[in-house]
Amino acid sequence: MKPFLLNLLIMLSSFHLMSAQDKSSSEGIVALIQAYYNEDKYDELYNLLSEDAQRQMPEAAVTDFFQHALKSQLGAIQSYRLIEDKAPVYLYHVRFEKLTLSLNIALDEKNKVIGWEWLPVKEETNRGHSKMIHSNNPLRTKEELMVDTIARAYLQDERNCGISIGIIKDGRTQTYHYGEKDRTTQALPDDQTIYEIGSITKTFTGILLAHTVNTKKIRLDDDIRKYLPGEYPNLQFHHQPIQVGHLSNHTSRLPRVPEDLDRQAGYDADNPYKHYTREMMFHYLNTIHIDTLPGVIPEYSNYGTALLGIILESVHSTSLDRLLEQVITAPLGMPHTKFILSEEEKKREATGYGEDGEEAHYWDFNGMEAAGGLKSTLPDMLRYLEANMKEINTDIALSHQQTSFSSADPPGGLNWVRSTWNQGSSLIWHNGGTYGFSSFIGFDKQARIGIVVLSNSGNSVDDVSVSILKRLAQTSAQQD
């Protein structure tokens, strides 16, 4: 659920391959790569390399690659699968939270890594014929033709199912639906179709925090322990505590997900948060060791945002669902943006499909809902986009203000990402991803353009969204 940097380039780190005398067991090495990577043990990752490989690639470069080119962009490694065994070279597909990469890895006779190469998995499209893709796009203007070209390119991948696109340009709103909301019925998505929006939920949590600050019920520089049950002497570094604002701009030093997540009773990798209760969250909080000054180094944390949601509930003495309705969804007229859907709304849910095209279940977020638990429709999300573009109140305006200043990552607002693009203007954005859904929201206030893209496919819609935004920015510049 981590936002990509725009136009992400996957870094390569490859070495000259040496012949291995014996066939090595690659499974154990890839398992170690997953474990060390997810636990931020970059020195242990480096130690997997052979001496010759280490001479060709300094430890700092390897650490930077895994930490910034992979971890900060793609999130944790969730699974891996052996695709091809040509010992001593093995091809794996490695599934991260946001993308699946191919890993070519070569091992020597001592089971040391003598070479690895990370690349995006090539899309397995049906090249024999064009996939039939239904749409409501009337194709009357150059802009609609542009959207059509980009949307169809995404859906030509047989693994992807449906996509809904909403655009605001110069105050005008356009909506387009493509593909299928369910492969069984083959029905076209429409304005009533409900999608998971994943980590875009975090921007709602950021606005709720801004509201709580503006109503003087909390301060961004408050010690988070002020609002937690228990003492937690471990939540500080050299007597500097984690502050409330750090939870919202991802500088708290809390991990991406709880490290004991997969040790919960009944753990399901396809629905990872289902049985992870608030009691478990607080128990795990006691075990955390803060290794760096909070507020300095960004590291994306679903756990931190989830904890922020629980703090907001405590401060307001109400549920996050109710607070969301009072502050955001009711005032903006967003009746179908919820954590918990009615039975009637459940009938309008799109069916989700994973990165491999297989049907995927909706996630149950339990105590982690503030990090990614919302569902919504395209019209609701366009109202949300418009309100953010216009900054219609002080809560929304505060949520956009920059609160982190690291040069290593895009600067952050209160759960919004701010990127410099289009000749120096600011793009304020976030994306979302669960196993069966992907989403994007972003806008350039200066250029008066914004977009919402919702898909019932696990493959990222970042490229779709940014490609459309770039074309819109170009036409806006030409009109100016």
Short mmCIF file of C-alpha atoms in Angstrom, two decimals, residues 58-248:
data_model
loop_
_atom_site.label_atom_id
_atom_site.label_comp_id
_atom_site.label_asym_id
_atom_site.label_seq_id
_atom_site.Cartn_x
_atom_site.Cartn_y
_atom_site.Cartn_z
CA PRO A 58 29.62 -1.72 -2.15
CA GLU A 59 27.41 -2.41 0.84
CA ALA A 60 26.09 1.16 0.81
CA ALA A 61 24.87 0.76 -2.77
CA VAL A 62 23.12 -2.52 -1.99
CA THR A 63 21.49 -1.03 1.11
CA ASP A 64 20.37 2.03 -0.83
CA PHE A 65 18.89 -0.16 -3.56
CA PHE A 66 16.85 -2.35 -1.22
CA GLN A 67 15.83 0.48 1.11
CA HIS A 68 14.96 3.18 -1.41
CA ALA A 69 14.49 1.63 -4.85
CA LEU A 70 12.52 -1.31 -3.50
CA LYS A 71 11.28 -0.97 0.10
CA SER A 72 10.13 2.65 0.02
CA GLN A 73 8.46 2.13 -3.35
CA LEU A 74 7.03 -1.37 -3.34
CA GLY A 75 6.66 -2.34 0.31
CA ALA A 76 7.26 -5.70 1.92
CA ILE A 77 7.80 -8.97 0.08
CA GLN A 78 4.65 -11.04 0.49
CA SER A 79 5.46 -14.19 -1.47
CA TYR A 80 7.68 -15.67 -4.16
CA ARG A 81 7.39 -18.43 -6.76
CA LEU A 82 10.02 -20.34 -8.71
CA ILE A 83 9.40 -19.90 -12.44
CA GLU A 84 12.48 -21.41 -14.04
CA ASP A 85 15.35 -23.57 -12.78
CA LYS A 86 18.47 -23.41 -14.94
CA ALA A 87 21.02 -24.00 -12.22
CA PRO A 88 23.03 -22.06 -11.22
CA VAL A 89 20.59 -19.39 -12.45
CA TYR A 90 17.02 -19.30 -11.13
CA LEU A 91 14.06 -17.14 -12.11
CA TYR A 92 11.55 -16.19 -9.43
CA HIS A 93 8.48 -13.99 -9.42
CA VAL A 94 8.60 -11.99 -6.18
CA ARG A 95 5.38 -10.40 -5.04
CA PHE A 96 5.69 -7.11 -3.16
CA GLU A 97 2.78 -5.14 -1.72
CA LYS A 98 2.60 -2.90 -4.77
CA LEU A 99 4.09 -4.87 -7.65
CA THR A 100 5.46 -8.23 -8.72
CA LEU A 101 9.08 -8.27 -9.90
CA SER A 102 11.08 -10.98 -11.60
CA LEU A 103 14.28 -11.96 -9.80
CA ASN A 104 17.07 -13.63 -11.75
CA ILE A 105 19.48 -14.97 -9.15
CA ALA A 106 22.72 -16.91 -9.63
CA LEU A 107 24.44 -18.93 -6.90
CA ASP A 108 27.93 -20.36 -6.58
CA GLU A 109 28.99 -23.72 -5.19
CA LYS A 110 28.91 -22.28 -1.66
CA ASN A 111 25.31 -21.10 -2.09
CA LYS A 112 26.46 -17.48 -2.20
CA VAL A 113 24.77 -15.00 -4.51
CA ILE A 114 27.04 -14.14 -7.43
CA GLY A 115 24.44 -12.14 -9.33
CA TRP A 116 20.89 -10.86 -9.14
CA GLU A 117 18.71 -8.78 -11.38
CA TRP A 118 15.33 -7.27 -10.49
CA LEU A 119 12.95 -6.37 -13.31
CA PRO A 120 9.21 -5.74 -13.73
CA VAL A 121 7.34 -8.89 -14.71
CA LYS A 122 6.50 -8.77 -18.39
CA GLU A 123 2.77 -8.56 -18.97
CA GLU A 124 1.33 -11.75 -20.41
CA THR A 125 -1.19 -10.25 -22.76
CA ASN A 126 -3.22 -12.12 -25.32
CA ARG A 127 -1.17 -11.26 -28.37
CA GLY A 128 -3.19 -13.38 -30.77
CA HIS A 129 -6.13 -11.00 -30.84
CA SER A 130 -7.38 -7.86 -29.16
CA LYS A 131 -9.41 -8.34 -26.02
CA MET A 132 -13.03 -7.18 -26.31
CA ILE A 133 -13.35 -4.25 -23.89
CA HIS A 134 -16.69 -2.57 -23.25
CA SER A 135 -16.93 1.10 -22.29
CA ASN A 136 -19.32 4.02 -21.93
CA ASN A 137 -16.76 6.47 -23.39
CA PRO A 138 -18.55 8.31 -26.25
CA LEU A 139 -15.22 9.12 -27.99
CA ARG A 140 -16.34 12.61 -29.07
CA THR A 141 -13.23 14.63 -28.21
CA LYS A 142 -9.45 14.33 -28.38
CA GLU A 143 -9.41 14.06 -24.60
CA GLU A 144 -11.84 11.13 -24.65
CA LEU A 145 -9.80 9.40 -27.35
CA MET A 146 -6.69 9.88 -25.23
CA VAL A 147 -8.37 8.37 -22.16
CA ASP A 148 -9.67 5.49 -24.27
CA THR A 149 -6.21 4.64 -25.60
CA ILE A 150 -4.65 4.57 -22.13
CA ALA A 151 -7.51 2.66 -20.46
CA ARG A 152 -7.62 0.00 -23.18
CA ALA A 153 -3.87 -0.51 -22.98
CA TYR A 154 -4.26 -1.33 -19.27
CA LEU A 155 -7.13 -3.74 -19.88
CA GLN A 156 -5.49 -5.54 -22.80
CA ASP A 157 -3.59 -7.38 -20.11
CA GLU A 158 -5.83 -10.42 -19.61
CA ARG A 159 -5.22 -10.30 -15.85
CA ASN A 160 -6.90 -6.90 -15.50
CA CYS A 161 -10.67 -6.71 -15.34
CA GLY A 162 -12.35 -3.30 -14.97
CA ILE A 163 -11.46 0.34 -14.49
CA SER A 164 -13.38 3.53 -13.68
CA ILE A 165 -11.80 6.91 -14.44
CA GLY A 166 -12.95 10.32 -13.24
CA ILE A 167 -11.38 13.57 -14.43
CA ILE A 168 -11.76 17.15 -13.29
CA LYS A 169 -10.35 19.76 -15.64
CA ASP A 170 -11.06 23.49 -15.41
CA GLY A 171 -14.06 22.76 -13.18
CA ARG A 172 -15.62 20.21 -15.57
CA THR A 173 -16.10 16.58 -14.55
CA GLN A 174 -16.00 13.55 -16.85
CA THR A 175 -16.45 9.88 -15.96
CA TYR A 176 -15.57 6.77 -17.91
CA HIS A 177 -16.06 3.08 -17.18
CA TYR A 178 -14.31 0.17 -18.88
CA GLY A 179 -14.23 -3.60 -18.74
CA GLU A 180 -16.11 -5.73 -16.26
CA LYS A 181 -17.03 -5.36 -12.62
CA ASP A 182 -17.31 -9.15 -12.44
CA ARG A 183 -16.02 -11.69 -14.95
CA THR A 184 -19.00 -13.96 -14.40
CA THR A 185 -21.67 -11.41 -15.31
CA GLN A 186 -19.38 -9.37 -17.62
CA ALA A 187 -21.34 -6.27 -16.56
CA LEU A 188 -19.73 -2.88 -17.19
CA PRO A 189 -18.79 -0.93 -14.04
CA ASP A 190 -20.94 2.14 -13.48
CA ASP A 191 -21.39 5.02 -11.06
CA GLN A 192 -22.96 2.67 -8.51
CA THR A 193 -20.06 0.19 -8.50
CA ILE A 194 -18.22 -0.01 -5.19
CA TYR A 195 -14.46 -0.54 -5.03
CA GLU A 196 -11.90 -0.97 -2.27
CA ILE A 197 -9.72 2.15 -2.28
CA GLY A 198 -6.91 0.79 -0.09
CA SER A 199 -4.37 3.32 1.14
CA ILE A 200 -6.25 6.32 -0.26
CA THR A 201 -8.08 5.79 3.05
CA LYS A 202 -5.02 7.34 4.69
CA THR A 203 -5.83 10.74 3.17
CA PHE A 204 -9.22 10.66 4.90
CA THR A 205 -7.43 9.84 8.16
CA GLY A 206 -5.12 12.80 7.50
CA ILE A 207 -8.08 15.16 7.09
CA LEU A 208 -9.64 13.81 10.29
CA LEU A 209 -6.36 14.55 12.07
CA ALA A 210 -6.35 18.07 10.61
CA HIS A 211 -9.90 18.56 11.87
CA THR A 212 -8.86 17.40 15.33
CA VAL A 213 -5.95 19.85 15.29
CA ASN A 214 -8.15 22.72 14.08
CA THR A 215 -10.67 22.05 16.85
CA LYS A 216 -7.77 22.15 19.34
CA LYS A 217 -8.34 18.63 20.61
CA ILE A 218 -4.85 17.50 19.66
CA ARG A 219 -1.50 18.92 18.56
CA LEU A 220 0.77 17.54 15.87
CA ASP A 221 3.71 17.76 18.30
CA ASP A 222 1.93 15.88 21.10
CA ASP A 223 3.64 12.76 22.42
CA ILE A 224 1.49 9.88 21.12
CA ARG A 225 1.72 8.18 24.53
CA LYS A 226 -0.59 10.88 25.85
CA TYR A 227 -3.40 9.12 23.98
CA LEU A 228 -2.45 5.47 24.41
CA PRO A 229 -3.42 3.00 27.14
CA GLY A 230 -0.22 2.19 28.99
CA GLU A 231 3.22 3.72 29.49
CA TYR A 232 5.30 2.60 26.47
CA PRO A 233 8.72 3.89 27.60
CA ASN A 234 10.13 2.30 24.44
CA LEU A 235 8.40 4.80 22.11
CA GLN A 236 11.21 7.34 22.15
CA PHE A 237 14.79 7.77 20.99
CA HIS A 238 17.20 9.65 23.25
CA HIS A 239 14.20 11.02 25.16
CA GLN A 240 12.59 12.32 21.94
CA PRO A 241 9.11 10.75 21.65
CA ILE A 242 7.09 9.84 18.62
CA GLN A 243 4.72 12.72 17.96
CA VAL A 244 1.20 12.60 16.54
CA GLY A 245 2.31 14.28 13.31
CA HIS A 246 4.95 11.61 12.77
CA LEU A 247 2.22 8.98 12.44
CA SER A 248 0.70 10.96 9.57
#
